């Protein structure tokens, strides 16, 4: 490539809100996220040998010589570690020069990092299937952060279609698009900044691995199996995963029938399970969710994402909530031009 080959690229990747199916993906369970109409847009031109990027969302300019083979987690500015990690995964040799804009708040549990990974992947010429983009981006997330996250965020962000939520089977790695009716509002409320780095997220992954060492895969375990676990903490973690997988199945059925009170009931139960069995909520989040659940017109609400802060999501009658962001089911990561 020569400088005269520079061609313009515009890529958009959405954030996501998880409707239900929390902390199930890394045990091969079911998750039901939805890509939202907030996201990251990269405007760039191609250039040989280098990535040079600035971002609305963080300080500094990222300069990366390609191919990039070092440890991405040490890259400055720190937001560039996700970019470097994708470049490393892809063994990219053709670069880009451009600017990132975002209207997903970072640290809110709406998957800004997964959106960034998918956007950079497409900008660097990734041309595989949506699942392959998701797998590459998830590997990049692991290398950048060291947090052993599941596939939900990247798979939703790569595979989503407008007007649908994405029902993901994290064992079979399938993504089914389920229509979101237009006579309900889905509202996201930002509660508190959080990061999964240094959080108890990795502990939860390890606790589930201990449960699976006793029971086999949690995705096929039942509550009788769970009751045989002696250790109270491991039993509660397993109970959350087993009951949450079942809630996802029931939620998908209720969504197809437009049974909104049932959606709300399942969301409220999901929150209670994350609070009481999985210990990933906070007092501030519990208070916010309780307030949402007692608001007339709200069918149900829960924490969404990895937890320890982040956002709440509510499903309600149109126009019920004046605070928060009403979000619309949006398309996955794509080249805009
Ligand atoms: C984070 C991770 C996901 C998933 C959720 C919890 O968003 O990136 O893989 O585990 O937490 O459901």
Short mmCIF file of N, CA, C and O in Angstrom, two decimals, residues 57-162:
data_model
loop_
_atom_site.label_atom_id
_atom_site.label_comp_id
_atom_site.label_asym_id
_atom_site.label_seq_id
_atom_site.Cartn_x
_atom_site.Cartn_y
_atom_site.Cartn_z
N UNK A 57 -13.31 9.87 23.86
CA UNK A 57 -13.56 9.24 25.16
C UNK A 57 -12.34 9.17 26.06
O UNK A 57 -12.44 8.69 27.18
N UNK A 58 -11.16 9.60 25.58
CA UNK A 58 -9.96 9.48 26.42
C UNK A 58 -8.86 10.38 25.90
O UNK A 58 -8.91 10.85 24.76
N UNK A 59 -7.86 10.60 26.74
CA UNK A 59 -6.79 11.53 26.37
C UNK A 59 -5.77 10.90 25.41
O UNK A 59 -5.75 9.69 25.23
N UNK A 60 -4.93 11.75 24.84
CA UNK A 60 -3.74 11.29 24.14
C UNK A 60 -4.00 10.82 22.72
O UNK A 60 -5.13 10.74 22.26
N UNK A 61 -2.88 10.53 22.06
CA UNK A 61 -2.92 9.96 20.71
C UNK A 61 -2.24 8.61 20.75
O UNK A 61 -1.16 8.47 21.33
N UNK A 62 -2.90 7.62 20.16
CA UNK A 62 -2.31 6.28 20.10
C UNK A 62 -1.46 6.17 18.84
O UNK A 62 -1.95 6.47 17.74
N UNK A 63 -0.19 5.76 19.00
CA UNK A 63 0.69 5.48 17.86
C UNK A 63 1.13 4.04 17.99
O UNK A 63 1.77 3.68 18.98
N UNK A 64 0.82 3.23 17.01
CA UNK A 64 1.23 1.81 17.06
C UNK A 64 1.90 1.44 15.76
O UNK A 64 1.27 1.56 14.69
N UNK A 65 3.11 0.95 15.84
CA UNK A 65 3.77 0.43 14.64
C UNK A 65 3.27 -1.00 14.41
O UNK A 65 3.14 -1.77 15.37
N UNK A 66 2.99 -1.32 13.15
CA UNK A 66 2.50 -2.66 12.80
C UNK A 66 3.60 -3.45 12.10
O UNK A 66 4.40 -2.86 11.37
N UNK A 67 3.65 -4.76 12.23
CA UNK A 67 2.79 -5.57 13.09
C UNK A 67 3.09 -5.32 14.57
O UNK A 67 4.24 -5.09 14.95
N UNK A 68 2.03 -5.39 15.39
CA UNK A 68 2.19 -5.14 16.82
C UNK A 68 2.31 -6.49 17.53
O UNK A 68 1.41 -7.33 17.43
N UNK A 69 3.43 -6.67 18.26
CA UNK A 69 3.63 -7.99 18.87
C UNK A 69 3.89 -7.94 20.37
O UNK A 69 4.13 -8.96 21.00
N UNK A 70 3.80 -6.73 20.96
CA UNK A 70 4.12 -6.61 22.40
C UNK A 70 2.89 -6.91 23.26
O UNK A 70 1.85 -7.31 22.76
N UNK A 71 3.02 -6.65 24.59
CA UNK A 71 1.91 -6.87 25.52
C UNK A 71 0.97 -5.66 25.43
O UNK A 71 1.36 -4.55 25.81
N UNK A 72 -0.27 -5.85 24.96
CA UNK A 72 -1.16 -4.71 24.77
C UNK A 72 -1.56 -4.03 26.07
O UNK A 72 -1.93 -2.85 26.07
N UNK A 73 -1.49 -4.76 27.19
CA UNK A 73 -2.01 -4.19 28.44
C UNK A 73 -1.15 -3.01 28.93
O UNK A 73 -1.58 -2.25 29.80
N UNK A 74 0.07 -2.87 28.38
CA UNK A 74 0.95 -1.79 28.87
C UNK A 74 0.85 -0.54 27.97
O UNK A 74 1.56 0.44 28.20
N UNK A 75 -0.01 -0.58 26.97
CA UNK A 75 -0.06 0.52 25.99
C UNK A 75 -0.65 1.80 26.60
O UNK A 75 -1.59 1.75 27.39
N UNK A 76 -0.06 2.92 26.23
CA UNK A 76 -0.59 4.24 26.59
C UNK A 76 -0.94 4.99 25.32
O UNK A 76 -0.19 4.86 24.34
N UNK A 77 -2.02 5.77 25.30
CA UNK A 77 -3.02 5.89 26.35
C UNK A 77 -3.75 4.56 26.57
O UNK A 77 -3.83 3.74 25.66
N UNK A 78 -4.30 4.40 27.79
CA UNK A 78 -4.78 3.07 28.19
C UNK A 78 -5.93 2.58 27.31
O UNK A 78 -6.06 1.37 27.09
N UNK A 79 -6.75 3.49 26.76
CA UNK A 79 -7.84 3.02 25.90
C UNK A 79 -7.28 2.32 24.65
O UNK A 79 -7.95 1.51 24.02
N UNK A 80 -6.02 2.65 24.34
CA UNK A 80 -5.39 2.06 23.16
C UNK A 80 -5.05 0.59 23.33
O UNK A 80 -4.75 -0.10 22.35
N UNK A 81 -5.10 0.09 24.58
CA UNK A 81 -4.74 -1.32 24.78
C UNK A 81 -5.72 -2.25 24.04
O UNK A 81 -5.32 -3.30 23.54
N UNK A 82 -6.99 -1.84 23.93
CA UNK A 82 -7.97 -2.67 23.20
C UNK A 82 -7.66 -2.66 21.71
O UNK A 82 -7.79 -3.67 21.02
N UNK A 83 -7.25 -1.49 21.21
CA UNK A 83 -6.90 -1.35 19.80
C UNK A 83 -5.67 -2.21 19.50
O UNK A 83 -5.63 -2.98 18.53
N UNK A 84 -4.66 -2.09 20.37
CA UNK A 84 -3.41 -2.83 20.18
C UNK A 84 -3.67 -4.33 20.23
O UNK A 84 -3.10 -5.12 19.46
N UNK A 85 -4.58 -4.72 21.12
CA UNK A 85 -4.86 -6.13 21.29
C UNK A 85 -5.55 -6.71 20.04
O UNK A 85 -5.26 -7.84 19.62
N UNK A 86 -6.44 -5.92 19.44
CA UNK A 86 -7.09 -6.37 18.19
C UNK A 86 -6.05 -6.45 17.07
O UNK A 86 -6.00 -7.44 16.31
N UNK A 87 -5.19 -5.44 16.98
CA UNK A 87 -4.15 -5.45 15.93
C UNK A 87 -3.26 -6.67 16.08
O UNK A 87 -2.87 -7.31 15.10
N UNK A 88 -2.98 -7.03 17.34
CA UNK A 88 -2.14 -8.20 17.59
C UNK A 88 -2.86 -9.49 17.19
O UNK A 88 -2.29 -10.36 16.52
N UNK A 89 -4.13 -9.61 17.62
CA UNK A 89 -4.91 -10.81 17.26
C UNK A 89 -4.98 -11.00 15.76
O UNK A 89 -4.92 -12.11 15.26
N UNK A 90 -5.16 -9.87 15.05
CA UNK A 90 -5.34 -9.95 13.58
C UNK A 90 -4.02 -9.99 12.83
O UNK A 90 -4.00 -10.10 11.62
N UNK A 91 -2.91 -9.85 13.55
CA UNK A 91 -1.59 -9.73 12.92
C UNK A 91 -1.64 -8.68 11.81
O UNK A 91 -1.15 -8.89 10.68
N UNK A 92 -2.29 -7.56 12.14
CA UNK A 92 -2.53 -6.52 11.12
C UNK A 92 -1.21 -5.89 10.67
O UNK A 92 -0.32 -5.64 11.49
N UNK A 93 -1.09 -5.67 9.38
CA UNK A 93 0.08 -4.96 8.84
C UNK A 93 -0.34 -3.68 8.13
O UNK A 93 0.47 -2.80 7.92
N UNK A 94 -1.65 -3.59 7.76
CA UNK A 94 -2.15 -2.36 7.15
C UNK A 94 -2.89 -1.58 8.22
O UNK A 94 -3.75 -2.13 8.92
N UNK A 95 -2.56 -0.28 8.39
CA UNK A 95 -3.07 0.48 9.51
C UNK A 95 -4.16 1.47 9.14
O UNK A 95 -4.71 1.46 8.03
N UNK A 96 -4.48 2.33 10.11
CA UNK A 96 -5.49 3.37 9.93
C UNK A 96 -5.05 4.62 10.69
O UNK A 96 -4.28 4.54 11.66
N UNK A 97 -5.56 5.74 10.23
CA UNK A 97 -5.33 7.01 10.93
C UNK A 97 -6.71 7.65 11.09
O UNK A 97 -7.41 7.82 10.07
N UNK A 98 -7.12 7.92 12.32
CA UNK A 98 -8.48 8.43 12.44
C UNK A 98 -8.86 8.83 13.86
O UNK A 98 -8.01 9.00 14.75
N UNK A 99 -10.18 8.95 14.06
CA UNK A 99 -10.72 9.47 15.31
C UNK A 99 -11.94 8.65 15.74
O UNK A 99 -12.75 8.26 14.90
N UNK A 100 -12.03 8.41 17.04
CA UNK A 100 -13.15 7.66 17.61
C UNK A 100 -14.09 8.60 18.35
O UNK A 100 -13.63 9.43 19.14
N UNK A 101 -15.39 8.46 18.09
CA UNK A 101 -16.37 9.17 18.92
C UNK A 101 -17.26 8.12 19.57
O UNK A 101 -17.47 7.04 19.01
N UNK A 102 -17.76 8.45 20.76
CA UNK A 102 -18.58 7.47 21.48
C UNK A 102 -19.67 8.17 22.27
O UNK A 102 -19.44 9.23 22.85
N UNK A 103 -20.86 7.59 22.26
CA UNK A 103 -21.86 8.06 23.22
C UNK A 103 -22.28 6.94 24.17
O UNK A 103 -23.37 6.95 24.73
N UNK A 104 -21.37 5.95 24.33
CA UNK A 104 -21.56 4.95 25.40
C UNK A 104 -20.65 5.40 26.54
O UNK A 104 -19.44 5.46 26.35
N UNK A 105 -21.18 5.65 27.72
CA UNK A 105 -20.26 5.99 28.80
C UNK A 105 -19.35 4.80 29.14
O UNK A 105 -19.83 3.67 29.18
N UNK A 106 -18.05 5.05 29.31
CA UNK A 106 -17.13 3.96 29.68
C UNK A 106 -17.39 3.59 31.13
O UNK A 106 -17.80 4.44 31.93
N UNK A 107 -17.19 2.35 31.49
CA UNK A 107 -17.35 1.92 32.89
C UNK A 107 -18.80 1.87 33.33
O UNK A 107 -19.09 1.93 34.52
N UNK A 108 -19.73 1.77 32.38
CA UNK A 108 -21.15 1.74 32.75
C UNK A 108 -21.75 0.36 32.58
O UNK A 108 -22.93 0.15 32.84
N UNK A 109 -20.95 -0.60 32.11
CA UNK A 109 -21.48 -1.95 31.90
C UNK A 109 -22.29 -2.06 30.61
O UNK A 109 -23.13 -2.94 30.48
N UNK A 110 -22.04 -1.16 29.64
CA UNK A 110 -22.75 -1.21 28.36
C UNK A 110 -21.83 -1.66 27.23
O UNK A 110 -22.11 -1.45 26.05
N UNK A 111 -20.69 -2.25 27.62
CA UNK A 111 -19.78 -2.90 26.66
C UNK A 111 -19.09 -1.95 25.69
O UNK A 111 -18.97 -2.22 24.48
N UNK A 112 -18.61 -0.83 26.21
CA UNK A 112 -17.87 0.08 25.33
C UNK A 112 -16.59 -0.58 24.82
O UNK A 112 -16.18 -0.36 23.68
N UNK A 113 -15.95 -1.43 25.64
CA UNK A 113 -14.70 -2.04 25.17
C UNK A 113 -14.97 -3.06 24.07
O UNK A 113 -14.25 -3.11 23.07
N UNK A 114 -16.05 -3.83 24.19
CA UNK A 114 -16.38 -4.80 23.13
C UNK A 114 -16.74 -4.06 21.84
O UNK A 114 -16.38 -4.50 20.74
N UNK A 115 -17.43 -2.94 21.97
CA UNK A 115 -17.76 -2.14 20.77
C UNK A 115 -16.48 -1.64 20.11
O UNK A 115 -16.34 -1.70 18.88
N UNK A 116 -15.55 -1.18 20.91
CA UNK A 116 -14.28 -0.68 20.36
C UNK A 116 -13.53 -1.82 19.65
O UNK A 116 -13.03 -1.64 18.52
N UNK A 117 -13.47 -2.98 20.28
CA UNK A 117 -12.77 -4.12 19.65
C UNK A 117 -13.39 -4.49 18.30
O UNK A 117 -12.68 -4.71 17.31
N UNK A 118 -14.72 -4.56 18.27
CA UNK A 118 -15.38 -4.94 17.01
C UNK A 118 -15.19 -3.86 15.95
O UNK A 118 -14.96 -4.17 14.77
N UNK A 119 -15.26 -2.59 16.35
CA UNK A 119 -15.07 -1.49 15.39
C UNK A 119 -13.67 -1.53 14.79
O UNK A 119 -13.48 -1.42 13.57
N UNK A 120 -12.68 -1.72 15.65
CA UNK A 120 -11.29 -1.75 15.16
C UNK A 120 -11.07 -2.98 14.26
O UNK A 120 -10.42 -2.90 13.23
N UNK A 121 -11.65 -4.10 14.66
CA UNK A 121 -11.53 -5.31 13.83
C UNK A 121 -12.01 -5.05 12.41
O UNK A 121 -11.32 -5.35 11.43
N UNK A 122 -13.20 -4.46 12.28
CA UNK A 122 -13.73 -4.20 10.94
C UNK A 122 -12.88 -3.16 10.21
O UNK A 122 -12.61 -3.31 9.01
N UNK A 123 -12.42 -2.14 10.93
CA UNK A 123 -11.61 -1.10 10.28
C UNK A 123 -10.28 -1.67 9.78
O UNK A 123 -9.75 -1.21 8.76
N UNK A 124 -9.77 -2.69 10.47
CA UNK A 124 -8.50 -3.29 10.04
C UNK A 124 -8.73 -4.40 9.01
O UNK A 124 -7.82 -5.14 8.68
N UNK A 125 -9.97 -4.53 8.56
CA UNK A 125 -10.23 -5.41 7.42
C UNK A 125 -10.71 -6.80 7.79
O UNK A 125 -10.69 -7.70 6.94
N UNK A 126 -11.17 -7.01 9.03
CA UNK A 126 -11.68 -8.34 9.40
C UNK A 126 -12.85 -8.67 8.48
O UNK A 126 -13.79 -7.91 8.37
N UNK A 127 -12.80 -9.83 7.83
CA UNK A 127 -13.91 -10.12 6.91
C UNK A 127 -14.49 -11.52 7.13
O UNK A 127 -15.08 -12.09 6.22
N UNK A 128 -14.37 -12.05 8.35
CA UNK A 128 -14.95 -13.37 8.66
C UNK A 128 -16.41 -13.23 9.08
O UNK A 128 -17.01 -12.15 9.02
N UNK A 129 -16.97 -14.34 9.55
CA UNK A 129 -18.36 -14.38 10.02
C UNK A 129 -18.49 -13.61 11.34
O UNK A 129 -17.49 -13.34 12.01
N UNK A 130 -19.75 -13.28 11.71
CA UNK A 130 -19.95 -12.52 12.95
C UNK A 130 -19.41 -13.27 14.17
O UNK A 130 -18.86 -12.66 15.08
N UNK A 131 -19.57 -14.60 14.18
CA UNK A 131 -19.04 -15.36 15.32
C UNK A 131 -17.52 -15.25 15.38
O UNK A 131 -16.94 -15.11 16.46
N UNK A 132 -16.88 -15.29 14.22
CA UNK A 132 -15.41 -15.19 14.20
C UNK A 132 -14.95 -13.80 14.66
O UNK A 132 -13.96 -13.68 15.39
N UNK A 133 -15.69 -12.78 14.26
CA UNK A 133 -15.35 -11.43 14.74
C UNK A 133 -15.48 -11.38 16.27
O UNK A 133 -14.62 -10.85 16.97
N UNK A 134 -16.58 -11.98 16.78
CA UNK A 134 -16.80 -11.99 18.22
C UNK A 134 -15.68 -12.74 18.95
O UNK A 134 -15.18 -12.29 19.99
N UNK A 135 -15.27 -13.87 18.40
CA UNK A 135 -14.22 -14.67 19.07
C UNK A 135 -12.89 -13.93 19.06
O UNK A 135 -12.16 -13.91 20.05
N UNK A 136 -12.58 -13.30 17.92
CA UNK A 136 -11.34 -12.53 17.85
C UNK A 136 -11.38 -11.38 18.87
O UNK A 136 -10.43 -11.14 19.61
N UNK A 137 -12.53 -10.68 18.92
CA UNK A 137 -12.65 -9.52 19.81
C UNK A 137 -12.59 -9.95 21.28
O UNK A 137 -12.00 -9.28 22.12
N UNK A 138 -13.21 -11.08 21.58
CA UNK A 138 -13.16 -11.57 22.97
C UNK A 138 -11.72 -11.94 23.35
O UNK A 138 -11.27 -11.64 24.46
N UNK A 139 -11.00 -12.59 22.45
CA UNK A 139 -9.59 -12.90 22.74
C UNK A 139 -8.81 -11.61 22.98
O UNK A 139 -7.94 -11.54 23.85
N UNK A 140 -9.14 -10.59 22.18
CA UNK A 140 -8.46 -9.30 22.35
C UNK A 140 -8.77 -8.71 23.73
O UNK A 140 -7.90 -8.16 24.40
N UNK A 141 -10.02 -8.83 24.16
CA UNK A 141 -10.41 -8.32 25.49
C UNK A 141 -9.59 -9.03 26.58
O UNK A 141 -9.08 -8.40 27.51
N UNK A 142 -9.46 -10.36 26.46
CA UNK A 142 -8.69 -11.11 27.46
C UNK A 142 -7.24 -10.64 27.49
O UNK A 142 -6.66 -10.46 28.56
N UNK A 143 -6.66 -10.45 26.31
CA UNK A 143 -5.24 -10.05 26.28
C UNK A 143 -5.05 -8.63 26.80
O UNK A 143 -4.05 -8.32 27.44
N UNK A 144 -6.04 -7.78 26.55
CA UNK A 144 -5.91 -6.38 27.00
C UNK A 144 -6.12 -6.25 28.50
O UNK A 144 -5.48 -5.41 29.15
N UNK A 145 -7.05 -7.04 29.07
CA UNK A 145 -7.44 -6.80 30.47
C UNK A 145 -7.07 -7.93 31.42
O UNK A 145 -7.01 -7.70 32.63
N UNK A 146 -6.92 -9.14 30.90
CA UNK A 146 -6.68 -10.29 31.79
C UNK A 146 -7.94 -10.77 32.49
O UNK A 146 -7.90 -11.71 33.27
N UNK A 147 -9.10 -10.12 32.25
CA UNK A 147 -10.35 -10.55 32.90
C UNK A 147 -10.98 -11.65 32.02
O UNK A 147 -11.15 -11.45 30.82
N UNK A 148 -11.32 -12.80 32.64
CA UNK A 148 -11.77 -13.96 31.83
C UNK A 148 -13.25 -13.88 31.43
O UNK A 148 -14.06 -14.74 31.80
N UNK A 149 -13.60 -12.84 30.67
CA UNK A 149 -15.00 -12.60 30.32
C UNK A 149 -15.51 -13.63 29.31
O UNK A 149 -14.73 -14.27 28.61
N UNK A 150 -16.84 -13.71 29.21
CA UNK A 150 -17.47 -14.61 28.26
C UNK A 150 -17.62 -13.96 26.88
O UNK A 150 -17.06 -12.89 26.62
N UNK A 151 -18.45 -14.61 26.04
CA UNK A 151 -18.57 -14.19 24.63
C UNK A 151 -19.78 -13.27 24.39
O UNK A 151 -19.94 -12.70 23.32
N UNK A 152 -20.64 -13.11 25.42
CA UNK A 152 -21.92 -12.42 25.19
C UNK A 152 -21.78 -11.05 24.53
O UNK A 152 -22.45 -10.77 23.53
N UNK A 153 -20.92 -10.20 25.08
CA UNK A 153 -20.88 -8.80 24.63
C UNK A 153 -20.45 -8.73 23.17
O UNK A 153 -21.10 -8.09 22.33
N UNK A 154 -19.34 -9.39 22.86
CA UNK A 154 -18.79 -9.30 21.50
C UNK A 154 -19.72 -9.98 20.50
O UNK A 154 -19.86 -9.50 19.37
N UNK A 155 -20.38 -11.08 20.92
CA UNK A 155 -21.24 -11.78 19.95
C UNK A 155 -22.49 -10.96 19.66
O UNK A 155 -22.94 -10.85 18.51
N UNK A 156 -23.06 -10.36 20.70
CA UNK A 156 -24.22 -9.49 20.48
C UNK A 156 -23.82 -8.32 19.57
O UNK A 156 -24.51 -8.02 18.59
N UNK A 157 -22.70 -7.70 19.87
CA UNK A 157 -22.30 -6.50 19.12
C UNK A 157 -21.95 -6.84 17.68
O UNK A 157 -22.17 -6.04 16.78
N UNK A 158 -21.45 -8.04 17.43
CA UNK A 158 -21.13 -8.37 16.04
C UNK A 158 -22.36 -8.87 15.29
O UNK A 158 -22.49 -8.63 14.08
N UNK A 159 -23.30 -9.55 15.96
CA UNK A 159 -24.35 -10.27 15.23
C UNK A 159 -25.72 -9.59 15.23
O UNK A 159 -26.60 -9.99 14.47
N UNK A 160 -25.92 -8.57 16.06
CA UNK A 160 -27.27 -8.02 16.26
C UNK A 160 -27.88 -7.49 14.96
O UNK A 160 -27.17 -7.08 14.04
N UNK A 161 -29.22 -7.51 14.91
CA UNK A 161 -29.92 -6.89 13.78
C UNK A 161 -30.94 -5.88 14.33
O UNK A 161 -31.46 -6.05 15.44
N UNK A 162 -31.23 -4.87 13.52
CA UNK A 162 -32.14 -3.80 13.95
C UNK A 162 -33.49 -4.38 14.38
O UNK A 162 -34.04 -5.26 13.71
#
